[in-house]
Amino acid sequence: ETDKIEVNDLAQRTSNLSGGFKDAEKNVIGGGFIKMKLSNGESAEVFVDEKNGSLNGIANAINTQADSMMRASVVKDSSDPDAPFRLVITAKKEGLANEVVVPDFYFADSPEDFYIDSEREARNAQITFNGFPMEHESNTIKDLVPGVNVRLKGARPEQPITITIAEDQKKISGKVKELIDQINTVLKFINSQNAIDQ
């Protein structure tokens, strides 16, 4: 069985990049909460107290929240040596069904201005399967070829990939022989244990 798949665009997660800060450990907010909402209306809130108001503290609060829809990390961006530390908040899942509406930040008495400098919207994977354009919510596609999970690794428009599905008879017969040998070993052991001596 042979199929052709062309990957035009990978599915992408919602992602947000904060403005820069001089120090990742310094308290940059006075405490507050972050409200996240999926496009389907489901929402979650992450609370950050005053002692954990640094970029690292905010990232930790997001990452340890059980129902958080996003994960966070602090990165160093040397393009601005005066304020190199930024918070990156990314959705846990890709695709439009898992799009997180830009998080709302409610921080009281912030010593520094916290804002989102750049954002990347979620999108579905765009593929062509046997000549038909299709969209998928994830880069792992379970229902395209029966019995096969396809993991999209990179977009290569106008460069179709041929997938051939065939049974590996040699491997199957090797596995069957291995199973029979194991069963015979068990039966031999049982027979030796149940043998009646003189």
PDB file of C-alpha atoms in Angstrom:
ATOM      1  CA  GLU A   1       0.000   0.000   0.000  1.00  0.00           C
ATOM      2  CA  THR A   2       1.540   3.332  -1.080  1.00  0.00           C
ATOM      3  CA  ASP A   3       0.408   6.843  -0.117  1.00  0.00           C
ATOM      4  CA  LYS A   4       1.820  10.307  -0.828  1.00  0.00           C
ATOM      5  CA  ILE A   5       1.935  12.986   1.876  1.00  0.00           C
ATOM      6  CA  GLU A   6       3.036  16.557   1.378  1.00  0.00           C
ATOM      7  CA  VAL A   7       3.555  18.623   4.544  1.00  0.00           C
ATOM      8  CA  ASN A   8       2.804  22.255   3.732  1.00  0.00           C
ATOM      9  CA  ASP A   9       2.772  23.629   7.293  1.00  0.00           C
ATOM     10  CA  LEU A  10       3.205  22.164  10.766  1.00  0.00           C
ATOM     11  CA  ALA A  11       0.660  22.629  13.530  1.00  0.00           C
ATOM     12  CA  GLN A  12       1.791  25.321  15.944  1.00  0.00           C
ATOM     13  CA  ARG A  13       1.123  26.171  19.592  1.00  0.00           C
ATOM     14  CA  THR A  14       0.054  29.533  20.958  1.00  0.00           C
ATOM     15  CA  SER A  15       3.155  31.251  22.314  1.00  0.00           C
ATOM     16  CA  ASN A  16       3.827  34.592  24.013  1.00  0.00           C
ATOM     17  CA  LEU A  17       7.090  36.420  24.693  1.00  0.00           C
ATOM     18  CA  SER A  18       7.281  39.064  27.411  1.00  0.00           C
ATOM     19  CA  GLY A  19       9.216  42.280  27.299  1.00  0.00           C
ATOM     20  CA  GLY A  20      12.784  42.176  28.647  1.00  0.00           C
ATOM     21  CA  PHE A  21      13.927  42.473  32.273  1.00  0.00           C
ATOM     22  CA  LYS A  22      17.343  43.058  33.798  1.00  0.00           C
ATOM     23  CA  ASP A  23      17.143  40.183  36.300  1.00  0.00           C
ATOM     24  CA  ALA A  24      15.221  36.872  36.255  1.00  0.00           C
ATOM     25  CA  GLU A  25      15.248  36.620  40.080  1.00  0.00           C
ATOM     26  CA  LYS A  26      14.170  40.176  40.939  1.00  0.00           C
ATOM     27  CA  ASN A  27      10.524  40.771  41.870  1.00  0.00           C
ATOM     28  CA  VAL A  28       8.964  42.381  38.793  1.00  0.00           C
ATOM     29  CA  ILE A  29       5.312  42.162  39.875  1.00  0.00           C
ATOM     30  CA  GLY A  30       3.584  42.910  43.130  1.00  0.00           C
ATOM     31  CA  GLY A  31       1.532  39.716  43.021  1.00  0.00           C
ATOM     32  CA  GLY A  32      -1.650  38.879  41.180  1.00  0.00           C
ATOM     33  CA  PHE A  33      -2.911  36.283  38.752  1.00  0.00           C
ATOM     34  CA  ILE A  34      -2.801  35.163  35.140  1.00  0.00           C
ATOM     35  CA  LYS A  35      -6.021  34.111  33.448  1.00  0.00           C
ATOM     36  CA  MET A  36      -5.806  31.663  30.548  1.00  0.00           C
ATOM     37  CA  LYS A  37      -8.700  30.752  28.291  1.00  0.00           C
ATOM     38  CA  LEU A  38      -8.979  28.200  25.494  1.00  0.00           C
ATOM     39  CA  SER A  39     -10.893  29.147  22.371  1.00  0.00           C
ATOM     40  CA  ASN A  40     -13.654  26.703  23.489  1.00  0.00           C
ATOM     41  CA  GLY A  41     -14.276  28.805  26.635  1.00  0.00           C
ATOM     42  CA  GLU A  42     -12.495  26.546  29.163  1.00  0.00           C
ATOM     43  CA  SER A  43     -10.342  28.632  31.494  1.00  0.00           C
ATOM     44  CA  ALA A  44      -7.805  28.431  34.308  1.00  0.00           C
ATOM     45  CA  GLU A  45      -6.158  30.945  36.618  1.00  0.00           C
ATOM     46  CA  VAL A  46      -2.633  30.914  38.010  1.00  0.00           C
ATOM     47  CA  PHE A  47      -2.010  32.916  41.180  1.00  0.00           C
ATOM     48  CA  VAL A  48       1.372  34.489  41.874  1.00  0.00           C
ATOM     49  CA  ASP A  49       2.087  35.870  45.339  1.00  0.00           C
ATOM     50  CA  GLU A  50       4.433  38.772  46.042  1.00  0.00           C
ATOM     51  CA  LYS A  51       7.383  36.595  47.118  1.00  0.00           C
ATOM     52  CA  ASN A  52       7.268  34.693  43.805  1.00  0.00           C
ATOM     53  CA  GLY A  53       6.899  37.746  41.577  1.00  0.00           C
ATOM     54  CA  SER A  54      10.156  37.269  39.655  1.00  0.00           C
ATOM     55  CA  LEU A  55      10.231  35.895  36.102  1.00  0.00           C
ATOM     56  CA  ASN A  56      11.438  32.550  37.492  1.00  0.00           C
ATOM     57  CA  GLY A  57       8.665  32.644  40.112  1.00  0.00           C
ATOM     58  CA  ILE A  58       5.970  33.349  37.488  1.00  0.00           C
ATOM     59  CA  ALA A  59       7.286  30.493  35.308  1.00  0.00           C
ATOM     60  CA  ASN A  60       7.279  28.144  38.299  1.00  0.00           C
ATOM     61  CA  ALA A  61       3.708  29.144  39.254  1.00  0.00           C
ATOM     62  CA  ILE A  62       2.510  28.391  35.704  1.00  0.00           C
ATOM     63  CA  ASN A  63       4.401  25.101  35.456  1.00  0.00           C
ATOM     64  CA  THR A  64       3.250  23.740  38.831  1.00  0.00           C
ATOM     65  CA  GLN A  65      -0.435  24.601  38.381  1.00  0.00           C
ATOM     66  CA  ALA A  66      -2.278  21.298  37.791  1.00  0.00           C
ATOM     67  CA  ASP A  67      -4.842  22.701  35.335  1.00  0.00           C
ATOM     68  CA  SER A  68      -2.492  25.094  33.548  1.00  0.00           C
ATOM     69  CA  MET A  69      -2.974  25.060  29.776  1.00  0.00           C
ATOM     70  CA  MET A  70       0.471  26.501  29.218  1.00  0.00           C
ATOM     71  CA  ARG A  71       4.068  25.975  30.233  1.00  0.00           C
ATOM     72  CA  ALA A  72       6.602  28.705  30.824  1.00  0.00           C
ATOM     73  CA  SER A  73      10.341  29.238  30.709  1.00  0.00           C
ATOM     74  CA  VAL A  74      12.709  32.108  31.265  1.00  0.00           C
ATOM     75  CA  VAL A  75      15.111  32.752  28.399  1.00  0.00           C
ATOM     76  CA  LYS A  76      18.079  35.058  27.995  1.00  0.00           C
ATOM     77  CA  ASP A  77      17.939  37.151  24.833  1.00  0.00           C
ATOM     78  CA  SER A  78      21.249  38.963  24.411  1.00  0.00           C
ATOM     79  CA  SER A  79      19.889  41.268  21.710  1.00  0.00           C
ATOM     80  CA  ASP A  80      19.124  43.692  24.573  1.00  0.00           C
ATOM     81  CA  PRO A  81      22.021  43.491  27.065  1.00  0.00           C
ATOM     82  CA  ASP A  82      20.267  45.904  29.470  1.00  0.00           C
ATOM     83  CA  ALA A  83      17.142  43.719  29.740  1.00  0.00           C
ATOM     84  CA  PRO A  84      17.984  40.250  28.415  1.00  0.00           C
ATOM     85  CA  PHE A  85      15.587  38.074  30.447  1.00  0.00           C
ATOM     86  CA  ARG A  86      12.187  37.252  28.989  1.00  0.00           C
ATOM     87  CA  LEU A  87       9.308  34.986  29.915  1.00  0.00           C
ATOM     88  CA  VAL A  88       8.090  32.606  27.193  1.00  0.00           C
ATOM     89  CA  ILE A  89       4.614  31.151  27.774  1.00  0.00           C
ATOM     90  CA  THR A  90       3.594  28.385  25.373  1.00  0.00           C
ATOM     91  CA  ALA A  91       0.426  26.275  25.102  1.00  0.00           C
ATOM     92  CA  LYS A  92       0.890  22.617  26.030  1.00  0.00           C
ATOM     93  CA  LYS A  93      -0.814  21.422  22.841  1.00  0.00           C
ATOM     94  CA  GLU A  94      -0.701  22.546  19.239  1.00  0.00           C
ATOM     95  CA  GLY A  95      -3.546  23.280  16.829  1.00  0.00           C
ATOM     96  CA  LEU A  96      -6.491  25.647  16.661  1.00  0.00           C
ATOM     97  CA  ALA A  97      -8.618  23.475  18.987  1.00  0.00           C
ATOM     98  CA  ASN A  98      -6.015  24.100  21.711  1.00  0.00           C
ATOM     99  CA  GLU A  99      -5.463  27.786  20.984  1.00  0.00           C
ATOM    100  CA  VAL A 100      -5.049  29.803  24.164  1.00  0.00           C
ATOM    101  CA  VAL A 101      -6.507  33.264  23.921  1.00  0.00           C
ATOM    102  CA  VAL A 102      -3.744  35.726  24.872  1.00  0.00           C
ATOM    103  CA  PRO A 103      -3.394  35.340  28.648  1.00  0.00           C
ATOM    104  CA  ASP A 104      -4.591  38.228  30.780  1.00  0.00           C
ATOM    105  CA  PHE A 105      -2.166  39.429  33.447  1.00  0.00           C
ATOM    106  CA  TYR A 106      -3.619  41.073  36.548  1.00  0.00           C
ATOM    107  CA  PHE A 107      -0.664  42.260  38.614  1.00  0.00           C
ATOM    108  CA  ALA A 108      -1.098  44.804  41.417  1.00  0.00           C
ATOM    109  CA  ASP A 109       1.597  47.299  42.351  1.00  0.00           C
ATOM    110  CA  SER A 110       4.105  46.025  39.769  1.00  0.00           C
ATOM    111  CA  PRO A 111       7.498  47.652  40.285  1.00  0.00           C
ATOM    112  CA  GLU A 112       8.193  47.090  36.578  1.00  0.00           C
ATOM    113  CA  ASP A 113       5.996  47.120  33.496  1.00  0.00           C
ATOM    114  CA  PHE A 114       5.069  43.543  32.533  1.00  0.00           C
ATOM    115  CA  TYR A 115       3.778  43.179  28.977  1.00  0.00           C
ATOM    116  CA  ILE A 116       3.669  40.754  26.042  1.00  0.00           C
ATOM    117  CA  ASP A 117       6.145  41.917  23.426  1.00  0.00           C
ATOM    118  CA  SER A 118       5.394  39.303  20.784  1.00  0.00           C
ATOM    119  CA  GLU A 119       2.886  36.529  20.245  1.00  0.00           C
ATOM    120  CA  ARG A 120       2.487  33.578  17.912  1.00  0.00           C
ATOM    121  CA  GLU A 121      -0.981  32.217  17.206  1.00  0.00           C
ATOM    122  CA  ALA A 122      -1.899  28.536  17.128  1.00  0.00           C
ATOM    123  CA  ARG A 123      -2.540  26.896  13.784  1.00  0.00           C
ATOM    124  CA  ASN A 124      -3.378  23.479  12.360  1.00  0.00           C
ATOM    125  CA  ALA A 125      -1.053  21.348  10.262  1.00  0.00           C
ATOM    126  CA  GLN A 126      -1.659  21.733   6.523  1.00  0.00           C
ATOM    127  CA  ILE A 127      -0.990  18.620   4.447  1.00  0.00           C
ATOM    128  CA  THR A 128      -1.854  17.144   1.079  1.00  0.00           C
ATOM    129  CA  PHE A 129      -2.711  13.430   1.222  1.00  0.00           C
ATOM    130  CA  ASN A 130      -2.848  11.582  -2.108  1.00  0.00           C
ATOM    131  CA  GLY A 131      -3.560  14.911  -3.818  1.00  0.00           C
ATOM    132  CA  PHE A 132      -6.237  16.131  -1.368  1.00  0.00           C
ATOM    133  CA  PRO A 133      -5.534  19.174   0.862  1.00  0.00           C
ATOM    134  CA  MET A 134      -6.324  18.528   4.541  1.00  0.00           C
ATOM    135  CA  GLU A 135      -5.932  20.121   7.964  1.00  0.00           C
ATOM    136  CA  HIS A 136      -5.008  18.358  11.195  1.00  0.00           C
ATOM    137  CA  GLU A 137      -5.054  19.764  14.737  1.00  0.00           C
ATOM    138  CA  SER A 138      -1.799  18.060  15.702  1.00  0.00           C
ATOM    139  CA  ASN A 139       1.560  17.094  14.250  1.00  0.00           C
ATOM    140  CA  THR A 140       0.788  13.512  15.282  1.00  0.00           C
ATOM    141  CA  ILE A 141      -1.862  12.104  12.967  1.00  0.00           C
ATOM    142  CA  LYS A 142      -3.448   8.827  14.054  1.00  0.00           C
ATOM    143  CA  ASP A 143      -6.242   8.439  11.523  1.00  0.00           C
ATOM    144  CA  LEU A 144      -4.586   9.122   8.174  1.00  0.00           C
ATOM    145  CA  VAL A 145      -3.209   5.671   7.308  1.00  0.00           C
ATOM    146  CA  PRO A 146      -4.979   2.758   9.077  1.00  0.00           C
ATOM    147  CA  GLY A 147      -2.812   1.270  11.827  1.00  0.00           C
ATOM    148  CA  VAL A 148      -0.068   3.887  11.452  1.00  0.00           C
ATOM    149  CA  ASN A 149       0.723   6.991  13.508  1.00  0.00           C
ATOM    150  CA  VAL A 150       2.299   9.702  11.357  1.00  0.00           C
ATOM    151  CA  ARG A 151       4.466  12.271  13.163  1.00  0.00           C
ATOM    152  CA  LEU A 152       5.089  15.420  11.113  1.00  0.00           C
ATOM    153  CA  LYS A 153       8.635  16.703  11.692  1.00  0.00           C
ATOM    154  CA  GLY A 154       9.027  19.486   9.145  1.00  0.00           C
ATOM    155  CA  ALA A 155       7.192  21.354   6.407  1.00  0.00           C
ATOM    156  CA  ARG A 156       8.336  20.758   2.829  1.00  0.00           C
ATOM    157  CA  PRO A 157       5.760  22.246   0.465  1.00  0.00           C
ATOM    158  CA  GLU A 158       5.752  20.732  -3.022  1.00  0.00           C
ATOM    159  CA  GLN A 159       7.991  17.851  -1.871  1.00  0.00           C
ATOM    160  CA  PRO A 160       5.680  14.852  -1.410  1.00  0.00           C
ATOM    161  CA  ILE A 161       6.862  11.915   0.667  1.00  0.00           C
ATOM    162  CA  THR A 162       5.907   8.393  -0.368  1.00  0.00           C
ATOM    163  CA  ILE A 163       4.854   6.056   2.438  1.00  0.00           C
ATOM    164  CA  THR A 164       4.780   2.348   1.699  1.00  0.00           C
ATOM    165  CA  ILE A 165       3.081   0.057   4.218  1.00  0.00           C
ATOM    166  CA  ALA A 166       3.979  -3.631   3.922  1.00  0.00           C
ATOM    167  CA  GLU A 167       4.070  -6.602   6.254  1.00  0.00           C
ATOM    168  CA  ASP A 168       7.548  -7.690   7.284  1.00  0.00           C
ATOM    169  CA  GLN A 169       7.018 -11.468   6.905  1.00  0.00           C
ATOM    170  CA  LYS A 170      10.558 -12.297   8.033  1.00  0.00           C
ATOM    171  CA  LYS A 171      10.166 -10.313  11.238  1.00  0.00           C
ATOM    172  CA  ILE A 172       6.691 -11.752  11.909  1.00  0.00           C
ATOM    173  CA  SER A 173       7.899 -15.348  11.438  1.00  0.00           C
ATOM    174  CA  GLY A 174      10.874 -14.640  13.718  1.00  0.00           C
ATOM    175  CA  LYS A 175       8.535 -13.368  16.455  1.00  0.00           C
ATOM    176  CA  VAL A 176       6.245 -16.414  16.068  1.00  0.00           C
ATOM    177  CA  LYS A 177       9.252 -18.790  16.311  1.00  0.00           C
ATOM    178  CA  GLU A 178      10.473 -16.952  19.418  1.00  0.00           C
ATOM    179  CA  LEU A 179       7.012 -17.327  21.024  1.00  0.00           C
ATOM    180  CA  ILE A 180       6.844 -21.044  20.174  1.00  0.00           C
ATOM    181  CA  ASP A 181      10.333 -21.601  21.629  1.00  0.00           C
ATOM    182  CA  GLN A 182       9.266 -19.872  24.862  1.00  0.00           C
ATOM    183  CA  ILE A 183       6.074 -21.973  25.087  1.00  0.00           C
ATOM    184  CA  ASN A 184       8.075 -25.162  24.481  1.00  0.00           C
ATOM    185  CA  THR A 185      10.501 -24.196  27.272  1.00  0.00           C
ATOM    186  CA  VAL A 186       7.578 -23.688  29.681  1.00  0.00           C
ATOM    187  CA  LEU A 187       5.972 -26.991  28.661  1.00  0.00           C
ATOM    188  CA  LYS A 188       9.303 -28.808  29.068  1.00  0.00           C
ATOM    189  CA  PHE A 189       9.629 -27.358  32.583  1.00  0.00           C
ATOM    190  CA  ILE A 190       6.050 -28.379  33.480  1.00  0.00           C
ATOM    191  CA  ASN A 191       6.615 -31.914  32.168  1.00  0.00           C
ATOM    192  CA  SER A 192       9.866 -32.264  34.120  1.00  0.00           C
ATOM    193  CA  GLN A 193       8.175 -31.061  37.324  1.00  0.00           C
ATOM    194  CA  ASN A 194       5.294 -33.495  36.905  1.00  0.00           C
ATOM    195  CA  ALA A 195       7.418 -36.514  35.947  1.00  0.00           C
ATOM    196  CA  ILE A 196       7.040 -39.491  38.306  1.00  0.00           C
ATOM    197  CA  ASP A 197      10.309 -41.042  39.375  1.00  0.00           C
ATOM    198  CA  GLN A 198      10.754 -44.632  40.607  1.00  0.00           C
TER     199      GLN A 198
END
